[in-house]
């Protein structure tokens, strides 16, 4: 069992930055690929970014490419999502998720992930 806890959400103006954290409790975190997903009100959950076990393979949704960066610190059992140049359309609840896959990153399909955090709200004002 892996427990995931997101933090770092909040309210920011368009053009601003936020850094989300996903802390893992439980099993050895370095065995897991991690993904970030988001759900805006009234929409389906969508893929944002994913990172493999050692941080050397990442993938991003086209909508965030060049603005968001996913990284991880296995010694701290934490994955980060640095979000720059935020837009109002980035407003959503952001979730991190983990799956045990090696050596690839986790992929963009939410149903492939086994463990999920509770989510953190990100609101970008115009």
CSV table of N, CA, C and O in Angstrom, one decimal:
chain,number,residue,atom,x,y,z
A,1,UNK,N,0.8,-1.2,0.0
A,1,UNK,CA,0.0,0.0,0.0
A,1,UNK,C,0.9,1.2,0.0
A,1,UNK,O,1.9,1.3,0.7
A,2,UNK,N,0.5,2.2,-0.8
A,2,UNK,CA,1.3,3.5,-0.9
A,2,UNK,C,0.2,4.6,-0.6
A,2,UNK,O,-0.8,4.7,-1.3
A,3,UNK,N,0.5,5.4,0.3
A,3,UNK,CA,-0.3,6.6,0.6
A,3,UNK,C,0.3,7.8,0.0
A,3,UNK,O,1.5,8.1,0.2
A,4,UNK,N,-0.5,8.6,-0.7
A,4,UNK,CA,0.0,9.8,-1.4
A,4,UNK,C,-0.7,11.0,-0.8
A,4,UNK,O,-1.9,11.0,-0.7
A,5,UNK,N,0.1,12.1,-0.5
A,5,UNK,CA,-0.4,13.3,0.0
A,5,UNK,C,0.1,14.5,-0.8
A,5,UNK,O,1.3,14.7,-0.8
A,6,UNK,N,-0.9,15.2,-1.5
A,6,UNK,CA,-0.5,16.3,-2.2
A,6,UNK,C,-0.5,17.6,-1.4
A,6,UNK,O,-1.3,17.7,-0.4
A,7,UNK,N,0.3,18.6,-1.8
A,7,UNK,CA,0.3,19.9,-1.1
A,7,UNK,C,0.8,20.9,-2.1
A,7,UNK,O,1.4,20.6,-3.1
A,8,UNK,N,0.6,22.2,-1.7
A,8,UNK,CA,1.2,23.2,-2.5
A,8,UNK,C,0.2,24.0,-3.4
A,8,UNK,O,0.6,25.0,-4.1
A,9,UNK,N,-1.0,23.5,-3.4
A,9,UNK,CA,-2.0,24.2,-4.2
A,9,UNK,C,-2.4,25.6,-3.6
A,9,UNK,O,-2.0,25.9,-2.5
A,10,UNK,N,-3.1,26.4,-4.4
A,10,UNK,CA,-3.6,27.7,-3.9
A,10,UNK,C,-4.1,28.6,-5.0
A,10,UNK,O,-4.4,28.1,-6.1
A,11,UNK,N,-4.2,29.8,-4.7
A,11,UNK,CA,-4.7,30.8,-5.6
A,11,UNK,C,-3.5,31.7,-6.1
A,11,UNK,O,-2.7,32.2,-5.3
A,12,UNK,N,-3.5,31.8,-7.4
A,12,UNK,CA,-2.4,32.6,-8.0
A,12,UNK,C,-2.9,33.3,-9.2
A,12,UNK,O,-3.9,32.9,-9.9
A,13,UNK,N,-2.3,34.4,-9.5
A,13,UNK,CA,-2.7,35.2,-10.7
A,13,UNK,C,-2.1,34.6,-12.0
A,13,UNK,O,-1.1,33.9,-12.0
A,14,UNK,N,-2.8,34.8,-13.1
A,14,UNK,CA,-2.3,34.3,-14.4
A,14,UNK,C,-0.9,34.8,-14.6
A,14,UNK,O,-0.5,36.0,-14.3
A,15,UNK,N,0.0,33.9,-15.1
A,15,UNK,CA,1.4,34.2,-15.3
A,15,UNK,C,2.3,33.9,-14.1
A,15,UNK,O,3.5,33.9,-14.2
A,16,UNK,N,1.6,33.5,-13.0
A,16,UNK,CA,2.4,33.2,-11.8
A,16,UNK,C,2.8,31.7,-11.8
A,16,UNK,O,2.6,31.0,-12.8
A,17,UNK,N,3.4,31.3,-10.6
A,17,UNK,CA,3.9,30.0,-10.5
A,17,UNK,C,3.4,29.3,-9.2
A,17,UNK,O,3.2,30.0,-8.2
A,18,UNK,N,3.4,28.0,-9.2
A,18,UNK,CA,3.1,27.2,-8.0
A,18,UNK,C,4.0,26.0,-8.1
A,18,UNK,O,4.3,25.5,-9.2
A,19,UNK,N,4.3,25.4,-7.0
A,19,UNK,CA,5.0,24.1,-6.9
A,19,UNK,C,4.2,23.1,-6.1
A,19,UNK,O,4.0,23.4,-4.9
A,20,UNK,N,3.7,22.1,-6.7
A,20,UNK,CA,3.0,21.1,-6.0
A,20,UNK,C,3.9,20.0,-5.6
A,20,UNK,O,4.9,19.6,-6.3
A,21,UNK,N,3.6,19.4,-4.4
A,21,UNK,CA,4.4,18.3,-3.9
A,21,UNK,C,3.5,17.1,-3.7
A,21,UNK,O,2.3,17.2,-3.4
A,22,UNK,N,4.0,15.9,-3.9
A,22,UNK,CA,3.3,14.6,-3.7
A,22,UNK,C,4.2,13.8,-2.8
A,22,UNK,O,5.2,13.2,-3.3
A,23,UNK,N,3.9,13.7,-1.5
A,23,UNK,CA,4.7,12.9,-0.6
A,23,UNK,C,4.1,11.5,-0.5
A,23,UNK,O,2.9,11.3,-0.4
A,24,UNK,N,5.0,10.5,-0.5
A,24,UNK,CA,4.5,9.1,-0.4
A,24,UNK,C,4.9,8.5,0.9
A,24,UNK,O,6.0,8.7,1.5
A,25,UNK,N,3.9,7.7,1.5
A,25,UNK,CA,4.1,7.0,2.7
A,25,UNK,C,3.9,5.5,2.4
A,25,UNK,O,3.0,5.2,1.7
A,26,UNK,N,4.7,4.7,3.1
A,26,UNK,CA,4.5,3.3,2.9
A,26,UNK,C,5.6,2.6,2.2
A,26,UNK,O,6.8,2.7,2.6
A,27,UNK,N,5.3,1.9,1.2
A,27,UNK,CA,6.3,1.1,0.5
A,27,UNK,C,7.4,1.9,-0.2
A,27,UNK,O,7.3,3.1,-0.3
A,28,UNK,N,8.5,1.2,-0.6
A,28,UNK,CA,9.6,1.9,-1.2
A,28,UNK,C,9.1,2.7,-2.4
A,28,UNK,O,8.7,2.1,-3.5
A,29,UNK,N,9.2,4.0,-2.3
A,29,UNK,CA,8.7,4.9,-3.3
A,29,UNK,C,9.4,4.8,-4.6
A,29,UNK,O,8.9,5.0,-5.7
A,30,UNK,N,10.7,4.5,-4.6
A,30,UNK,CA,11.5,4.5,-5.8
A,30,UNK,C,11.1,3.4,-6.8
A,30,UNK,O,11.5,3.4,-7.9
A,31,UNK,N,10.3,2.4,-6.3
A,31,UNK,CA,9.8,1.4,-7.2
A,31,UNK,C,8.6,1.8,-8.1
A,31,UNK,O,8.2,1.0,-8.9
A,32,UNK,N,8.2,3.0,-7.9
A,32,UNK,CA,6.9,3.5,-8.5
A,32,UNK,C,7.1,4.6,-9.5
A,32,UNK,O,7.9,5.6,-9.2
A,33,UNK,N,6.5,4.5,-10.6
A,33,UNK,CA,6.3,5.7,-11.5
A,33,UNK,C,5.2,6.5,-10.9
A,33,UNK,O,4.2,6.0,-10.3
A,34,UNK,N,5.2,7.8,-11.2
A,34,UNK,CA,4.2,8.7,-10.6
A,34,UNK,C,3.7,9.6,-11.7
A,34,UNK,O,4.4,10.1,-12.6
A,35,UNK,N,2.4,9.9,-11.7
A,35,UNK,CA,1.8,10.8,-12.6
A,35,UNK,C,1.0,11.9,-11.9
A,35,UNK,O,0.6,11.7,-10.7
A,36,UNK,N,0.9,13.0,-12.5
A,36,UNK,CA,0.0,14.1,-12.1
A,36,UNK,C,-1.2,14.2,-13.1
A,36,UNK,O,-1.0,14.1,-14.3
A,37,UNK,N,-2.4,14.3,-12.5
A,37,UNK,CA,-3.6,14.4,-13.3
A,37,UNK,C,-4.3,15.6,-12.7
A,37,UNK,O,-4.1,16.1,-11.6
A,38,UNK,N,-5.3,16.1,-13.4
A,38,UNK,CA,-6.1,17.2,-12.9
A,38,UNK,C,-7.6,17.1,-13.4
A,38,UNK,O,-7.8,16.5,-14.5
A,39,UNK,N,-8.5,17.6,-12.6
A,39,UNK,CA,-9.9,17.6,-13.0
A,39,UNK,C,-10.5,19.0,-12.7
A,39,UNK,O,-10.5,19.5,-11.6
A,40,UNK,N,-10.9,19.7,-13.8
A,40,UNK,CA,-11.6,20.9,-13.7
A,40,UNK,C,-13.1,20.7,-13.4
A,40,UNK,O,-13.5,19.6,-13.8
A,41,UNK,N,-13.8,21.6,-12.9
A,41,UNK,CA,-15.2,21.4,-12.6
A,41,UNK,C,-15.9,21.1,-13.9
A,41,UNK,O,-15.8,21.8,-14.9
A,42,UNK,N,-16.7,20.0,-13.8
A,42,UNK,CA,-17.5,19.6,-14.9
A,42,UNK,C,-16.8,18.9,-16.1
A,42,UNK,O,-17.4,18.7,-17.1
A,43,UNK,N,-15.5,18.6,-15.8
A,43,UNK,CA,-14.8,17.9,-16.9
A,43,UNK,C,-14.2,16.6,-16.4
A,43,UNK,O,-14.3,16.2,-15.2
A,44,UNK,N,-13.7,15.8,-17.3
A,44,UNK,CA,-13.1,14.5,-17.0
A,44,UNK,C,-11.7,14.8,-16.4
A,44,UNK,O,-11.1,15.8,-16.8
A,45,UNK,N,-11.2,13.8,-15.7
A,45,UNK,CA,-9.8,13.9,-15.2
A,45,UNK,C,-8.9,13.8,-16.4
A,45,UNK,O,-9.1,12.9,-17.3
A,46,UNK,N,-7.9,14.6,-16.4
A,46,UNK,CA,-6.9,14.6,-17.6
A,46,UNK,C,-5.5,14.4,-17.1
A,46,UNK,O,-5.1,14.9,-16.0
A,47,UNK,N,-4.7,13.9,-18.0
A,47,UNK,CA,-3.3,13.7,-17.7
A,47,UNK,C,-2.6,15.0,-17.8
A,47,UNK,O,-2.8,15.8,-18.6
A,48,UNK,N,-1.6,15.1,-16.9
A,48,UNK,CA,-0.7,16.3,-16.9
A,48,UNK,C,0.7,16.0,-17.2
A,48,UNK,O,1.3,16.5,-18.1
A,49,UNK,N,1.3,15.1,-16.4
A,49,UNK,CA,2.7,14.7,-16.5
A,49,UNK,C,3.0,13.4,-15.8
A,49,UNK,O,2.2,13.0,-14.9
A,50,UNK,N,4.0,12.7,-16.2
A,50,UNK,CA,4.5,11.5,-15.5
A,50,UNK,C,6.0,11.4,-15.5
A,50,UNK,O,6.7,12.0,-16.3
A,51,UNK,N,6.5,10.7,-14.5
A,51,UNK,CA,7.9,10.5,-14.3
A,51,UNK,C,8.2,9.1,-13.9
A,51,UNK,O,7.4,8.4,-13.2
A,52,UNK,N,9.3,8.5,-14.4
A,52,UNK,CA,9.6,7.2,-14.1
A,52,UNK,C,10.4,7.1,-12.8
A,52,UNK,O,10.6,8.1,-12.1
A,53,UNK,N,10.8,5.9,-12.4
A,53,UNK,CA,11.3,5.6,-11.1
A,53,UNK,C,12.5,6.5,-10.7
A,53,UNK,O,12.7,6.9,-9.5
A,54,UNK,N,13.4,6.7,-11.7
A,54,UNK,CA,14.6,7.4,-11.3
A,54,UNK,C,14.6,8.9,-11.8
A,54,UNK,O,15.7,9.5,-11.8
A,55,UNK,N,13.5,9.3,-12.4
A,55,UNK,CA,13.4,10.7,-12.9
A,55,UNK,C,14.0,11.0,-14.2
A,55,UNK,O,14.0,12.1,-14.7
A,56,UNK,N,14.5,9.9,-14.9
A,56,UNK,CA,15.2,10.2,-16.2
A,56,UNK,C,14.3,10.1,-17.4
A,56,UNK,O,14.7,10.4,-18.5
A,57,UNK,N,13.0,9.7,-17.2
A,57,UNK,CA,12.1,9.7,-18.2
A,57,UNK,C,10.8,10.4,-17.8
A,57,UNK,O,10.2,10.1,-16.7
A,58,UNK,N,10.4,11.4,-18.6
A,58,UNK,CA,9.2,12.2,-18.3
A,58,UNK,C,8.4,12.4,-19.5
A,58,UNK,O,8.8,12.2,-20.6
A,59,UNK,N,7.1,12.7,-19.3
A,59,UNK,CA,6.2,12.9,-20.4
A,59,UNK,C,5.2,13.9,-19.9
A,59,UNK,O,4.8,14.0,-18.8
A,60,UNK,N,4.7,14.8,-20.9
A,60,UNK,CA,3.8,15.9,-20.5
A,60,UNK,C,2.6,15.9,-21.5
A,60,UNK,O,2.8,15.6,-22.7
A,61,UNK,N,1.5,16.4,-21.0
A,61,UNK,CA,0.4,16.8,-21.9
A,61,UNK,C,0.8,18.0,-22.7
A,61,UNK,O,1.6,18.8,-22.3
A,62,UNK,N,0.3,18.0,-24.0
A,62,UNK,CA,0.7,19.2,-24.8
A,62,UNK,C,0.3,20.5,-24.2
A,62,UNK,O,1.0,21.5,-24.4
A,63,UNK,N,-0.8,20.5,-23.5
A,63,UNK,CA,-1.3,21.8,-22.9
A,63,UNK,C,-0.4,22.4,-21.8
A,63,UNK,O,-0.5,23.6,-21.5
A,64,UNK,N,0.5,21.6,-21.3
A,64,UNK,CA,1.4,22.1,-20.2
A,64,UNK,C,2.9,22.0,-20.6
A,64,UNK,O,3.8,22.5,-19.9
A,65,UNK,N,3.2,21.4,-21.7
A,65,UNK,CA,4.6,21.3,-22.2
A,65,UNK,C,5.3,22.6,-22.3
A,65,UNK,O,4.7,23.6,-22.8
A,66,UNK,N,6.5,22.7,-21.7
A,66,UNK,CA,7.2,24.0,-21.7
A,66,UNK,C,6.9,24.9,-20.6
A,66,UNK,O,7.6,25.9,-20.3
A,67,UNK,N,5.8,24.6,-19.8
A,67,UNK,CA,5.4,25.4,-18.7
A,67,UNK,C,5.5,24.7,-17.4
A,67,UNK,O,5.9,25.3,-16.3
A,68,UNK,N,5.3,23.4,-17.4
A,68,UNK,CA,5.3,22.5,-16.2
A,68,UNK,C,6.5,21.6,-16.2
A,68,UNK,O,6.9,21.2,-17.3
A,69,UNK,N,7.1,21.3,-15.1
A,69,UNK,CA,8.2,20.4,-15.0
A,69,UNK,C,7.9,19.4,-13.8
A,69,UNK,O,7.7,19.9,-12.7
A,70,UNK,N,8.0,18.1,-14.1
A,70,UNK,CA,7.9,17.1,-13.1
A,70,UNK,C,9.3,16.6,-12.7
A,70,UNK,O,10.2,16.5,-13.5
A,71,UNK,N,9.5,16.4,-11.4
A,71,UNK,CA,10.7,15.9,-10.9
A,71,UNK,C,10.5,15.1,-9.6
A,71,UNK,O,9.3,15.1,-9.1
A,72,UNK,N,11.5,14.4,-9.1
A,72,UNK,CA,11.3,13.6,-7.9
A,72,UNK,C,12.6,13.6,-7.1
A,72,UNK,O,13.7,13.7,-7.7
A,73,UNK,N,12.4,13.4,-5.8
A,73,UNK,CA,13.5,13.2,-4.9
A,73,UNK,C,13.2,11.9,-4.1
A,73,UNK,O,12.4,11.9,-3.2
A,74,UNK,N,13.8,10.8,-4.5
A,74,UNK,CA,13.4,9.5,-3.9
A,74,UNK,C,13.9,9.4,-2.5
A,74,UNK,O,13.3,8.7,-1.7
A,75,UNK,N,15.0,10.2,-2.1
A,75,UNK,CA,15.4,10.2,-0.7
A,75,UNK,C,14.4,10.8,0.2
A,75,UNK,O,14.3,10.4,1.3
A,76,UNK,N,13.6,11.7,-0.4
A,76,UNK,CA,12.5,12.3,0.4
A,76,UNK,C,11.1,11.7,0.1
A,76,UNK,O,10.1,12.2,0.6
A,77,UNK,N,11.1,10.7,-0.8
A,77,UNK,CA,9.9,10.1,-1.2
A,77,UNK,C,8.9,11.1,-1.7
A,77,UNK,O,7.7,11.1,-1.3
A,78,UNK,N,9.3,12.0,-2.5
A,78,UNK,CA,8.4,13.1,-2.9
A,78,UNK,C,8.6,13.4,-4.4
A,78,UNK,O,9.7,13.3,-5.0
A,79,UNK,N,7.5,13.7,-5.1
A,79,UNK,CA,7.5,14.1,-6.5
A,79,UNK,C,6.9,15.5,-6.5
A,79,UNK,O,6.0,15.8,-5.8
A,80,UNK,N,7.5,16.3,-7.4
A,80,UNK,CA,7.1,17.7,-7.5
A,80,UNK,C,6.6,18.0,-8.9
A,80,UNK,O,6.9,17.4,-9.9
A,81,UNK,N,5.7,19.0,-8.9
A,81,UNK,CA,5.2,19.6,-10.2
A,81,UNK,C,5.4,21.1,-10.1
A,81,UNK,O,4.7,21.8,-9.4
A,82,UNK,N,6.4,21.6,-10.8
A,82,UNK,CA,6.6,23.0,-10.9
A,82,UNK,C,5.8,23.6,-12.0
A,82,UNK,O,5.9,23.1,-13.2
A,83,UNK,N,4.9,24.5,-11.7
A,83,UNK,CA,4.0,25.0,-12.7
A,83,UNK,C,4.3,26.5,-12.9
A,83,UNK,O,4.1,27.3,-11.9
A,84,UNK,N,4.7,26.9,-14.1
A,84,UNK,CA,5.1,28.3,-14.4
A,84,UNK,C,4.1,28.8,-15.5
A,84,UNK,O,3.4,28.0,-16.1
A,85,UNK,N,4.1,30.1,-15.6
A,85,UNK,CA,3.2,30.7,-16.6
A,85,UNK,C,1.8,30.2,-16.6
A,85,UNK,O,1.2,29.8,-17.6
A,86,UNK,N,1.3,30.2,-15.4
A,86,UNK,CA,-0.1,29.6,-15.2
A,86,UNK,C,-1.1,30.4,-15.9
A,86,UNK,O,-1.1,31.6,-16.0
A,87,UNK,N,-2.1,29.7,-16.4
A,87,UNK,CA,-3.3,30.3,-17.1
A,87,UNK,C,-4.6,29.9,-16.4
A,87,UNK,O,-4.6,28.9,-15.7
A,88,UNK,N,-5.6,30.7,-16.6
A,88,UNK,CA,-6.9,30.4,-15.9
A,88,UNK,C,-7.4,29.0,-16.3
A,88,UNK,O,-8.0,28.4,-15.4
A,89,UNK,N,-7.1,28.5,-17.4
A,89,UNK,CA,-7.5,27.2,-17.8
A,89,UNK,C,-6.7,26.1,-17.1
A,89,UNK,O,-7.1,24.9,-17.2
A,90,UNK,N,-5.7,26.4,-16.3
A,90,UNK,CA,-5.0,25.4,-15.5
A,90,UNK,C,-5.8,25.2,-14.2
A,90,UNK,O,-5.4,24.3,-13.4
A,91,UNK,N,-6.8,26.0,-13.9
A,91,UNK,CA,-7.6,25.8,-12.7
A,91,UNK,C,-8.2,24.4,-12.6
A,91,UNK,O,-8.9,24.0,-13.5
A,92,UNK,N,-7.9,23.7,-11.5
A,92,UNK,CA,-8.4,22.4,-11.4
A,92,UNK,C,-8.0,21.8,-10.0
A,92,UNK,O,-7.2,22.4,-9.3
A,93,UNK,N,-8.5,20.7,-9.7
A,93,UNK,CA,-8.0,19.9,-8.6
A,93,UNK,C,-6.9,19.0,-9.2
A,93,UNK,O,-7.1,18.3,-10.2
A,94,UNK,N,-5.7,19.0,-8.6
A,94,UNK,CA,-4.6,18.3,-9.1
A,94,UNK,C,-4.3,17.1,-8.2
A,94,UNK,O,-4.3,17.2,-7.0
A,95,UNK,N,-4.2,15.9,-8.8
A,95,UNK,CA,-4.0,14.7,-8.1
A,95,UNK,C,-2.7,14.0,-8.6
A,95,UNK,O,-2.3,14.1,-9.7
A,96,UNK,N,-2.0,13.4,-7.6
A,96,UNK,CA,-0.8,12.6,-8.0
A,96,UNK,C,-1.3,11.1,-7.8
A,96,UNK,O,-2.2,10.8,-7.0
A,97,UNK,N,-0.6,10.3,-8.6
A,97,UNK,CA,-0.9,8.9,-8.6
A,97,UNK,C,0.3,8.1,-8.9
A,97,UNK,O,1.3,8.6,-9.5
A,98,UNK,N,0.3,6.8,-8.4
A,98,UNK,CA,1.5,6.0,-8.5
A,98,UNK,C,1.2,4.6,-9.0
A,98,UNK,O,0.1,4.1,-8.8
A,99,UNK,N,2.1,4.0,-9.8
A,99,UNK,CA,1.9,2.7,-10.3
A,99,UNK,C,3.3,2.0,-10.3
A,99,UNK,O,4.3,2.7,-10.5
A,100,UNK,N,3.3,0.7,-10.0
A,100,UNK,CA,4.6,0.0,-10.0
A,100,UNK,C,4.9,-0.5,-11.4
A,100,UNK,O,4.4,-1.5,-11.8
A,101,UNK,N,5.8,0.3,-12.1
A,101,UNK,CA,6.2,-0.1,-13.4
A,101,UNK,C,7.6,0.4,-13.6
A,101,UNK,O,8.0,1.4,-13.1
A,102,UNK,N,8.4,-0.5,-14.2
A,102,UNK,CA,9.8,-0.2,-14.4
A,102,UNK,C,10.3,-0.7,-15.7
A,102,UNK,O,9.9,-1.7,-16.2
A,103,UNK,N,11.2,0.1,-16.4
A,103,UNK,CA,11.7,1.4,-16.1
A,103,UNK,C,11.0,2.6,-16.7
A,103,UNK,O,11.4,3.7,-16.5
A,104,UNK,N,9.8,2.3,-17.3
A,104,UNK,CA,9.1,3.4,-18.0
A,104,UNK,C,8.4,4.3,-17.0
A,104,UNK,O,8.2,4.0,-15.9
A,105,UNK,N,8.0,5.4,-17.5
A,105,UNK,CA,7.2,6.4,-16.8
A,105,UNK,C,5.8,5.8,-16.8
A,105,UNK,O,5.5,4.7,-17.4
A,106,UNK,N,4.9,6.4,-16.1
A,106,UNK,CA,3.6,5.8,-15.8
A,106,UNK,C,2.6,5.8,-16.9
A,106,UNK,O,1.6,5.0,-16.9
A,107,UNK,N,2.7,6.7,-17.9
A,107,UNK,CA,1.7,6.7,-18.9
A,107,UNK,C,0.6,7.7,-18.6
A,107,UNK,O,0.5,8.3,-17.5
A,108,UNK,N,-0.2,7.9,-19.6
A,108,UNK,CA,-1.3,9.0,-19.6
A,108,UNK,C,-2.6,8.4,-19.2
A,108,UNK,O,-3.6,9.2,-19.1
A,109,UNK,N,-2.8,7.2,-19.0
A,109,UNK,CA,-4.1,6.6,-18.7
A,109,UNK,C,-4.3,6.5,-17.3
A,109,UNK,O,-3.6,5.7,-16.6
A,110,UNK,N,-5.3,7.2,-16.7
A,110,UNK,CA,-5.5,7.2,-15.3
A,110,UNK,C,-5.8,5.8,-14.7
A,110,UNK,O,-5.4,5.5,-13.6
A,111,UNK,N,-6.5,5.0,-15.5
A,111,UNK,CA,-6.8,3.6,-15.0
A,111,UNK,C,-5.7,2.7,-14.8
A,111,UNK,O,-5.8,1.6,-14.2
A,112,UNK,N,-4.5,3.1,-15.3
A,112,UNK,CA,-3.3,2.3,-15.1
A,112,UNK,C,-2.6,2.5,-13.7
A,112,UNK,O,-1.8,1.7,-13.3
A,113,UNK,N,-3.1,3.5,-13.0
A,113,UNK,CA,-2.5,3.9,-11.8
A,113,UNK,C,-3.2,3.2,-10.6
A,113,UNK,O,-4.4,3.1,-10.6
A,114,UNK,N,-2.5,2.8,-9.6
A,114,UNK,CA,-3.0,2.0,-8.5
A,114,UNK,C,-3.3,2.8,-7.3
A,114,UNK,O,-4.2,2.5,-6.5
A,115,UNK,N,-2.6,3.9,-7.0
A,115,UNK,CA,-2.7,4.6,-5.8
A,115,UNK,C,-2.9,6.1,-6.2
A,115,UNK,O,-2.2,6.6,-7.1
A,116,UNK,N,-3.8,6.8,-5.4
A,116,UNK,CA,-4.1,8.2,-5.7
A,116,UNK,C,-4.1,9.0,-4.4
A,116,UNK,O,-4.5,8.5,-3.3
A,117,UNK,N,-3.7,10.2,-4.5
A,117,UNK,CA,-3.8,11.2,-3.4
A,117,UNK,C,-5.2,11.8,-3.4
A,117,UNK,O,-6.1,11.5,-4.2
A,118,UNK,N,-5.4,12.7,-2.4
A,118,UNK,CA,-6.7,13.3,-2.2
A,118,UNK,C,-7.0,14.5,-3.1
A,118,UNK,O,-8.1,15.0,-3.2
A,119,UNK,N,-5.9,15.0,-3.6
A,119,UNK,CA,-6.0,16.2,-4.5
A,119,UNK,C,-5.7,17.5,-3.8
A,119,UNK,O,-5.9,17.6,-2.6
A,120,UNK,N,-5.3,18.5,-4.6
A,120,UNK,CA,-5.0,19.8,-4.1
A,120,UNK,C,-5.5,20.8,-5.1
A,120,UNK,O,-5.3,20.7,-6.3
A,121,UNK,N,-6.2,21.8,-4.6
A,121,UNK,CA,-6.9,22.8,-5.5
A,121,UNK,C,-5.9,23.8,-6.0
A,121,UNK,O,-5.2,24.4,-5.2
A,122,UNK,N,-5.9,24.1,-7.3
A,122,UNK,CA,-5.1,25.1,-7.9
A,122,UNK,C,-6.1,26.1,-8.6
A,122,UNK,O,-6.9,25.6,-9.5
A,123,UNK,N,-6.1,27.3,-8.3
A,123,UNK,CA,-7.0,28.3,-8.9
A,123,UNK,C,-6.1,29.4,-9.5
A,123,UNK,O,-5.3,30.0,-8.7
A,124,UNK,N,-6.3,29.7,-10.8
A,124,UNK,CA,-5.6,30.7,-11.4
A,124,UNK,C,-6.5,31.8,-11.8
A,124,UNK,O,-7.5,31.6,-12.6
A,125,UNK,N,-6.3,33.0,-11.3
A,125,UNK,CA,-7.3,34.1,-11.6
A,125,UNK,C,-6.7,34.9,-12.8
A,125,UNK,O,-5.5,35.0,-13.0
A,126,UNK,N,-7.6,35.5,-13.6
A,126,UNK,CA,-7.2,36.3,-14.8
A,126,UNK,C,-7.0,37.7,-14.4
A,126,UNK,O,-7.3,38.2,-13.4
